[in-house]
CSV table of C-alpha atoms in Angstrom, one decimal:
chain,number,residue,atom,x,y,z
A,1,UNK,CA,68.9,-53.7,51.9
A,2,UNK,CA,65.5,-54.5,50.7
A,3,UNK,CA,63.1,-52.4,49.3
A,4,UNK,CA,59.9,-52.6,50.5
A,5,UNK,CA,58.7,-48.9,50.9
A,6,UNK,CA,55.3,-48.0,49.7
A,7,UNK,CA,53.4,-44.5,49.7
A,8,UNK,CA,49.9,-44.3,49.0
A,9,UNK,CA,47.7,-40.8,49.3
A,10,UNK,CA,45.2,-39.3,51.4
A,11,UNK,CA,44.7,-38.0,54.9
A,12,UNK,CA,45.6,-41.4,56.4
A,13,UNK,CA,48.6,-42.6,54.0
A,14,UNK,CA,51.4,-43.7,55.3
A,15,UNK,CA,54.9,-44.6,54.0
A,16,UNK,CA,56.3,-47.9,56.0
A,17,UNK,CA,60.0,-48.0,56.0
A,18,UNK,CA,60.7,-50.5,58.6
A,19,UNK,CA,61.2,-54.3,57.7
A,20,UNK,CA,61.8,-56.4,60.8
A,21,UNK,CA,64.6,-54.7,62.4
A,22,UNK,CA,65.7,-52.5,59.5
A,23,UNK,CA,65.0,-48.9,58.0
A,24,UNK,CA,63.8,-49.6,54.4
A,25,UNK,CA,62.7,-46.0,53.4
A,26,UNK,CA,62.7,-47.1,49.2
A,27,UNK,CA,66.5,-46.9,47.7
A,28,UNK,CA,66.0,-46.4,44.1
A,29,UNK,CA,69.1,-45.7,41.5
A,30,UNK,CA,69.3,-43.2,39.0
A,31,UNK,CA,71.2,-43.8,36.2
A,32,UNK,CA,71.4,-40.6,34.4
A,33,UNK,CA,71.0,-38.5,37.7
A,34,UNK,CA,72.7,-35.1,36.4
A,35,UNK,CA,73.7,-32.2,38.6
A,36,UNK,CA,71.0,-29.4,38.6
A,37,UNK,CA,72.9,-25.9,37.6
A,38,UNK,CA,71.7,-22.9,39.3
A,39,UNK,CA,69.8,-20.4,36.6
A,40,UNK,CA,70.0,-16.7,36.5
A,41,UNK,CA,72.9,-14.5,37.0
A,42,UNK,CA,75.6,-16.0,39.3
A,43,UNK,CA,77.4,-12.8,41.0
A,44,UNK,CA,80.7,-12.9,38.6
A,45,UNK,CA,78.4,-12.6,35.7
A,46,UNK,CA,76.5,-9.8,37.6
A,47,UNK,CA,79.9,-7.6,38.1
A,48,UNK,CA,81.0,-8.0,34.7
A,49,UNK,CA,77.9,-6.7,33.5
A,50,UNK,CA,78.1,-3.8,36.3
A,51,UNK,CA,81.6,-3.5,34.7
A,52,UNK,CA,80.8,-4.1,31.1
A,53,UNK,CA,77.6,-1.0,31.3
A,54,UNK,CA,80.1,1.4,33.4
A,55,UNK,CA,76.6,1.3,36.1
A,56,UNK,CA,77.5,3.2,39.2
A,57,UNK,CA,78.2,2.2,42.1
A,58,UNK,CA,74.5,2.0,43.5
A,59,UNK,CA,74.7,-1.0,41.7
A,60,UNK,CA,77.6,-2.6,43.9
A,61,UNK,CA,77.7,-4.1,47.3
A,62,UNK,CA,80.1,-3.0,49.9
A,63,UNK,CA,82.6,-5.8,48.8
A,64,UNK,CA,82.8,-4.7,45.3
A,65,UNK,CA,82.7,-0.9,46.0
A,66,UNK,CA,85.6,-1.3,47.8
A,67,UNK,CA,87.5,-3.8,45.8
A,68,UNK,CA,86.4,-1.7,42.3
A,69,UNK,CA,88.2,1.9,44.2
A,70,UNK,CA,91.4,-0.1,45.1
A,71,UNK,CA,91.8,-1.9,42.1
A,72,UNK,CA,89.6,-1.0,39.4
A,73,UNK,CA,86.5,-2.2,37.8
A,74,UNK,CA,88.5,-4.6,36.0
A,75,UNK,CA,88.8,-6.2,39.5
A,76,UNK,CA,85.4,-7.2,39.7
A,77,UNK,CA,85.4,-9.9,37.5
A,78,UNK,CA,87.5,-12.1,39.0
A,79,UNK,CA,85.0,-14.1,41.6
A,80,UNK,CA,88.0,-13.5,44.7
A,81,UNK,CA,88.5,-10.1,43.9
A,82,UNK,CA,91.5,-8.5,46.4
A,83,UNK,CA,91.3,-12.3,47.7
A,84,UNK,CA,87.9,-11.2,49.4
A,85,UNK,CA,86.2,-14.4,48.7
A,86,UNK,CA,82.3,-13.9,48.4
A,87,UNK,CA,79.5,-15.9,49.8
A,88,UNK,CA,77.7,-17.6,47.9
A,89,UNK,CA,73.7,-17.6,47.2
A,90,UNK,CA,73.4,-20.7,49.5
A,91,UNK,CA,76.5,-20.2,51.8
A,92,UNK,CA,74.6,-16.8,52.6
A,93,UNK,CA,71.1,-19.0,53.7
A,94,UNK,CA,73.2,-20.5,55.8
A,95,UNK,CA,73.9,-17.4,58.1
A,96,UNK,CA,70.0,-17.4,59.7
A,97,UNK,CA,68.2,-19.9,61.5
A,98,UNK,CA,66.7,-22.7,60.0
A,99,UNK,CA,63.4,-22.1,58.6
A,100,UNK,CA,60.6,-24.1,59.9
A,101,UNK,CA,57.8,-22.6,57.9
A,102,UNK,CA,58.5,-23.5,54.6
A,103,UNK,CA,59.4,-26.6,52.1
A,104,UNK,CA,61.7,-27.0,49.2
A,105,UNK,CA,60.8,-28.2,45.8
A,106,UNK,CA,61.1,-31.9,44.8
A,107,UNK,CA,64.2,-32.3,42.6
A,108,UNK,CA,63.8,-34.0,39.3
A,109,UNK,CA,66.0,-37.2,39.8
A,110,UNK,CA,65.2,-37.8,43.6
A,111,UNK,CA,65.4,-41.5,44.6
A,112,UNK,CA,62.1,-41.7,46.5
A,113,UNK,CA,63.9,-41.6,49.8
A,114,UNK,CA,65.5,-38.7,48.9
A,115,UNK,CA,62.1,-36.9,47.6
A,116,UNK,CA,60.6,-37.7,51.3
A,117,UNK,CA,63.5,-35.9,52.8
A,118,UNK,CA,63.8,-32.9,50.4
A,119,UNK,CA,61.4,-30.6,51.7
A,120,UNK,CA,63.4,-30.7,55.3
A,121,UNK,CA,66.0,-28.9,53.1
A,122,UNK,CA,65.2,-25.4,52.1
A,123,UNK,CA,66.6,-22.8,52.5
A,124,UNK,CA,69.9,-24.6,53.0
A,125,UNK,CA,72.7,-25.4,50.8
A,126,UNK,CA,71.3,-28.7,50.1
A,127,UNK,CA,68.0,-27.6,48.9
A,128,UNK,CA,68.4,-28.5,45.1
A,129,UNK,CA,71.5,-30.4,44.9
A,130,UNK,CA,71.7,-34.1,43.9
A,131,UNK,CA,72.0,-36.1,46.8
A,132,UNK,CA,73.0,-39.7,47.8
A,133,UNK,CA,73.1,-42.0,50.5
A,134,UNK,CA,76.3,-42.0,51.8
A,135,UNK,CA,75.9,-44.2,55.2
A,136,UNK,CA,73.6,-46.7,56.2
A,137,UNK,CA,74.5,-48.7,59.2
A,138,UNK,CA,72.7,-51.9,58.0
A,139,UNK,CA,75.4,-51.9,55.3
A,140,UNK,CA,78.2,-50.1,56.0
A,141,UNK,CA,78.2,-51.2,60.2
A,142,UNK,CA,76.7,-49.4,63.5
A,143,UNK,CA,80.4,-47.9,64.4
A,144,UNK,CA,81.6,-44.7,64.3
A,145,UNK,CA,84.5,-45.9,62.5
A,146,UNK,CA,81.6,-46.9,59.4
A,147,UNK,CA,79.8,-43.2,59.9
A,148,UNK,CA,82.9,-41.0,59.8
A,149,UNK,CA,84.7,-43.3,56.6
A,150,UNK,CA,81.2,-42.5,54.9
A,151,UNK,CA,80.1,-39.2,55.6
A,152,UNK,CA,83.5,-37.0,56.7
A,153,UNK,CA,84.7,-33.9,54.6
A,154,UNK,CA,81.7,-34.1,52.3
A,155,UNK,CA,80.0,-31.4,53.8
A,156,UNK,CA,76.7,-30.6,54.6
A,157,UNK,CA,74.9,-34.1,55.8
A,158,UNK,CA,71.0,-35.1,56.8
A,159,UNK,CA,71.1,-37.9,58.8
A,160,UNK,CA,68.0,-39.8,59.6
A,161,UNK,CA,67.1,-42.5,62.1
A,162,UNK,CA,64.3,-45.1,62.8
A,163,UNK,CA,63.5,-45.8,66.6
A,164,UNK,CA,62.1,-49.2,67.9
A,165,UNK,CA,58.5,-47.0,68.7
A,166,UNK,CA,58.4,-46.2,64.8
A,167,UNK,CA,59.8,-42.6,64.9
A,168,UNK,CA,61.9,-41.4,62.0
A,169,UNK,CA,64.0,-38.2,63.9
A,170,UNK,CA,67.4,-36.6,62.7
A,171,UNK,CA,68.9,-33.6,62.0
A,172,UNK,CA,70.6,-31.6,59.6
A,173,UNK,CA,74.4,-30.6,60.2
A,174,UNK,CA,75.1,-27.4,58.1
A,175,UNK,CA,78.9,-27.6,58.1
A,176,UNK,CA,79.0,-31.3,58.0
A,177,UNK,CA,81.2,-33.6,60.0
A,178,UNK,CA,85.3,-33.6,59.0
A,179,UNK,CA,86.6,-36.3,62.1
A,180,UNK,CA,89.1,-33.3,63.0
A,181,UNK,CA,87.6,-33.4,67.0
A,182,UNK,CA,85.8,-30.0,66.0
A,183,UNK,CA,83.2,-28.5,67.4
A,184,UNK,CA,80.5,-27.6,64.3
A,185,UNK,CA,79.2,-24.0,64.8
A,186,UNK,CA,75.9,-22.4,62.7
A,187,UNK,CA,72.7,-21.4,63.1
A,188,UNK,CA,71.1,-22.9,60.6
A,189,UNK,CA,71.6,-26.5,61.9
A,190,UNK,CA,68.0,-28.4,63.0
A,191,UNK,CA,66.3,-31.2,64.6
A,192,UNK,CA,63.4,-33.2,62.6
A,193,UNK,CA,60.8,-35.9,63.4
A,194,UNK,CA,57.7,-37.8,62.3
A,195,UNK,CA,57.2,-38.9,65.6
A,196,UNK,CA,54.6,-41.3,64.2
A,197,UNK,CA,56.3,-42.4,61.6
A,198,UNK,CA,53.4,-41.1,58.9
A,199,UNK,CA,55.5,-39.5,56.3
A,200,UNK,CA,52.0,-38.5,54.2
A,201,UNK,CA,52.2,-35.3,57.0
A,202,UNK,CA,54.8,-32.7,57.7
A,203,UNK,CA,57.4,-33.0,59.9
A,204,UNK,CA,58.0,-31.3,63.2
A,205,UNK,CA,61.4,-29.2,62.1
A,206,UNK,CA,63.3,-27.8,65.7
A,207,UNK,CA,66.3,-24.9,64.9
A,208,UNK,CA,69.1,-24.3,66.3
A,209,UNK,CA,69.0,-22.2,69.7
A,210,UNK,CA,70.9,-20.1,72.0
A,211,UNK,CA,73.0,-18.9,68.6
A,212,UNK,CA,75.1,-20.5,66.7
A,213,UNK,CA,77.7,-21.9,68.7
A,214,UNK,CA,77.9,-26.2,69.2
A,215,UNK,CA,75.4,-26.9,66.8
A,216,UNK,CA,77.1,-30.0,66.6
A,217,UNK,CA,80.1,-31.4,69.2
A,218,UNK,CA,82.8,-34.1,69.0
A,219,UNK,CA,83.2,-34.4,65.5
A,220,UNK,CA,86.1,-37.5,66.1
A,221,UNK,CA,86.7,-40.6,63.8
A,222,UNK,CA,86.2,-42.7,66.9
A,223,UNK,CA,82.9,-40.3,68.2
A,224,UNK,CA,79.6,-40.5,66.9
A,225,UNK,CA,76.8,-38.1,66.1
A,226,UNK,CA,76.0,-35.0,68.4
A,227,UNK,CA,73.8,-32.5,67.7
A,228,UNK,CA,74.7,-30.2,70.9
A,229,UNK,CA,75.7,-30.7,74.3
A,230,UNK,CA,71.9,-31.4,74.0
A,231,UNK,CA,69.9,-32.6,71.4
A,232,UNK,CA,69.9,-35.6,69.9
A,233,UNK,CA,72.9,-38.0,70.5
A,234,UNK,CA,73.8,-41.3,68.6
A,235,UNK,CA,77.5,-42.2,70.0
A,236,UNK,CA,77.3,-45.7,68.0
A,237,UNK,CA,79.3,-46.6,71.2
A,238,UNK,CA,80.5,-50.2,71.6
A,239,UNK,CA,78.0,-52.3,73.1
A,240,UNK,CA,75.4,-49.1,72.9
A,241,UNK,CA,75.8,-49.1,69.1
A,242,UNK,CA,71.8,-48.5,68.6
A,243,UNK,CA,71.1,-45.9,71.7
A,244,UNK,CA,69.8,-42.8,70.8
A,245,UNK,CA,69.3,-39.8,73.6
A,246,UNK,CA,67.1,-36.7,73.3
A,247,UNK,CA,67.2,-33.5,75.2
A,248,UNK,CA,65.3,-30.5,73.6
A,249,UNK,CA,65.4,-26.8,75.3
A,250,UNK,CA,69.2,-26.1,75.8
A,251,UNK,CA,70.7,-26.0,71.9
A,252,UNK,CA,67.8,-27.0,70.0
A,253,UNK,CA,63.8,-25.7,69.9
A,254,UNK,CA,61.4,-27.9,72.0
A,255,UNK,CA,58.6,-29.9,70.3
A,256,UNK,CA,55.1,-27.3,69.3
A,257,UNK,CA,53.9,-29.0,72.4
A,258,UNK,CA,56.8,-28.2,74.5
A,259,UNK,CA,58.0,-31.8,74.7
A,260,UNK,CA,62.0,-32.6,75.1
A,261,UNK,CA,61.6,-35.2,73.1
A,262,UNK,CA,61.9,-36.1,68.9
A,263,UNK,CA,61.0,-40.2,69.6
A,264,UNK,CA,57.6,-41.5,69.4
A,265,UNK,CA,55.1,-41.1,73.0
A,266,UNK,CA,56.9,-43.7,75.4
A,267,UNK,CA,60.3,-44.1,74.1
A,268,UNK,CA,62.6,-43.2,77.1
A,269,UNK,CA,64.5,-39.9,75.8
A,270,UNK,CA,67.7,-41.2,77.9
A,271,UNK,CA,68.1,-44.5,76.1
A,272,UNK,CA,65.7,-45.9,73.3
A,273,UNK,CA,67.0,-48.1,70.5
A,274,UNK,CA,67.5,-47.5,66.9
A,275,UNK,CA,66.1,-49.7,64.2
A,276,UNK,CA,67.7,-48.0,61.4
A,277,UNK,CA,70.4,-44.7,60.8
A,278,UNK,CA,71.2,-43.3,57.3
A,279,UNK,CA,73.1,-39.8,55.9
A,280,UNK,CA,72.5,-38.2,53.3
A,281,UNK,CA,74.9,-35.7,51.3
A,282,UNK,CA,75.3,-34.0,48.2
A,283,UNK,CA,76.6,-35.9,45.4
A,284,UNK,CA,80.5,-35.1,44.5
A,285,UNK,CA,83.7,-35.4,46.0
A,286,UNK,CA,84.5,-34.7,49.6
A,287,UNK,CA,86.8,-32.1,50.8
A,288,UNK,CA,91.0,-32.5,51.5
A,289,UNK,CA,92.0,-31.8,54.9
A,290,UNK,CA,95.9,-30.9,55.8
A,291,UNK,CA,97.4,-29.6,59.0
A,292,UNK,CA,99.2,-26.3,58.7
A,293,UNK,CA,100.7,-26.4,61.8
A,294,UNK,CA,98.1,-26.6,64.7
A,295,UNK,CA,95.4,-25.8,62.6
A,296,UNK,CA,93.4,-27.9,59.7
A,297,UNK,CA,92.8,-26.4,56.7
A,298,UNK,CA,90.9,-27.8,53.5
A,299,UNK,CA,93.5,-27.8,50.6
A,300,UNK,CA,93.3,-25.3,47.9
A,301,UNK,CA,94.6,-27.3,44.7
């Protein structure tokens, strides 16, 4: 893919990503891209100290007052104390809707695609994590087949797409796609667009609605992207591999305006065409899925 991506500043800057027939938002490589560590105390460190001080139990949550009167304070160092695995800072974010009100931080080490797409990302699990382009269909093909080799089992993903009319819409899939023939359920999963294309403004950001259930259907190798019964569907469908459908309202917010659809004024929301479709997720190795019995489970070690 060429690079031909250019931001400039002021009120009427605009970043152009589209070349011909392609999405060319800037692809830069970092060479000494490093993984940025969370600061302050992670909760393991916070019980030992609890443990360490003899503090009281005003200073525990439910978990670990529980866990420290069956077992012990010496329990509450180990980070699965009892097996009661804790949530996490971010995996606890993830329990609420999407936030639509405020932006995350740039990362130091962004490629410059990544920076334009960072502030979509807070409050999420993504929201300071190195990330990478894992699937672009100009290289890697416009089949489902291409997405799901890319993308599956590496958890959360922000995909973004470029429509003929010069929109750039996506969404953000909180528990990422596994090719299992799941459906993906959370609350915290959204809708984006620049429906003009000018990246120099915010974006229009749409939750999830209606709870948490289908954020995202027919997660299948052979199936493409689905962001609810309705939302915003790409099936990458032989012979269709570029249509893109929009339905806001049902599983996802409607535009400030009360539109029903993310693509640019005109674009038919029952069939435009896609000039571009990337995903984006963290950096690091995906996740291994075996079947215990009927079910799929993520291996342990």
């Amino acid at each position: 893919m060429s690079a031909h991506s250019t931001v400039a500043s002021g009120a009427a800057a605009r970043c152009t990503i589209r070349a011909g027939s392609r999405l060319c938002v800037h692809q830069t490589s970092a060479k000494h891209r490093q993984r940025r560590q969370s600061v302050g105390h992670s909760g393991s460190h916070r019980r030992a100290v609890v443990a360490a001080a003899g503090g009281g139990d005003q200073d525990l949550d439910l978990v670990e007052r529980f866990v420290g009167r069956l077992f012990g304070r010496q329990a509450l160092e180990d980070p699965t104390p009892g097996g009661l695995k804790r949530l996490s800072d971010d995996a606890a974010k993830e329990l609420y809707p999407a936030v639509t009100d405020v932006w995350a931080e740039p990362v130091e080490g962004d490629a410059e695609d990544v920076a334009v797409l960072r502030p979509l990302l807070a409050q999420t699990q993504l929201e300071s994590v190195p990330l990478r382009m894992a699937y672009d269909a100009d290289r890697d093909g416009w089949t489902a087949a291409a997405f799901h080799g890319r993308v599956d089992t590496f958890g959360a993903a922000l995909v973004l797409a470029q429509t003929e009319g010069g929109a750039l819409v996506g969404g953000y899939n909180a528990r990422g796609w596994s090719g299992i023939g799941e459906d993906r359920d959370s609350p915290a999963s959204f809708l984006f667009a620049w429906r003009d294309g000018d990246f120099s403004k915010r974006p229009v950001k749409l939750p999830k609605v209606g709870g948490p259930s289908q954020a995202v259907i027919r997660d299948g190798e052979g199936l493409g992207i689905f962001f609810g019964p309705d939302g915003l569907h790409i099936p990458l469908a032989p012979g269709s591999e570029r249509t893109a459908k929009c339905k806001l309202g049902p599983y996802y917010a409607r535009m400030p305006d009360g539109g029903k659809s993310l693509f640019a004024p005109g674009e038919n929301a029952r069939g435009t065409q896609l000039v571009g479709l990337r995903a984006y997720v963290a950096e690091g190795a995906g996740e291994q899925w075996e079947l215990d019995g009927i079910v799929w489970r993520t291996k342990t070690g």
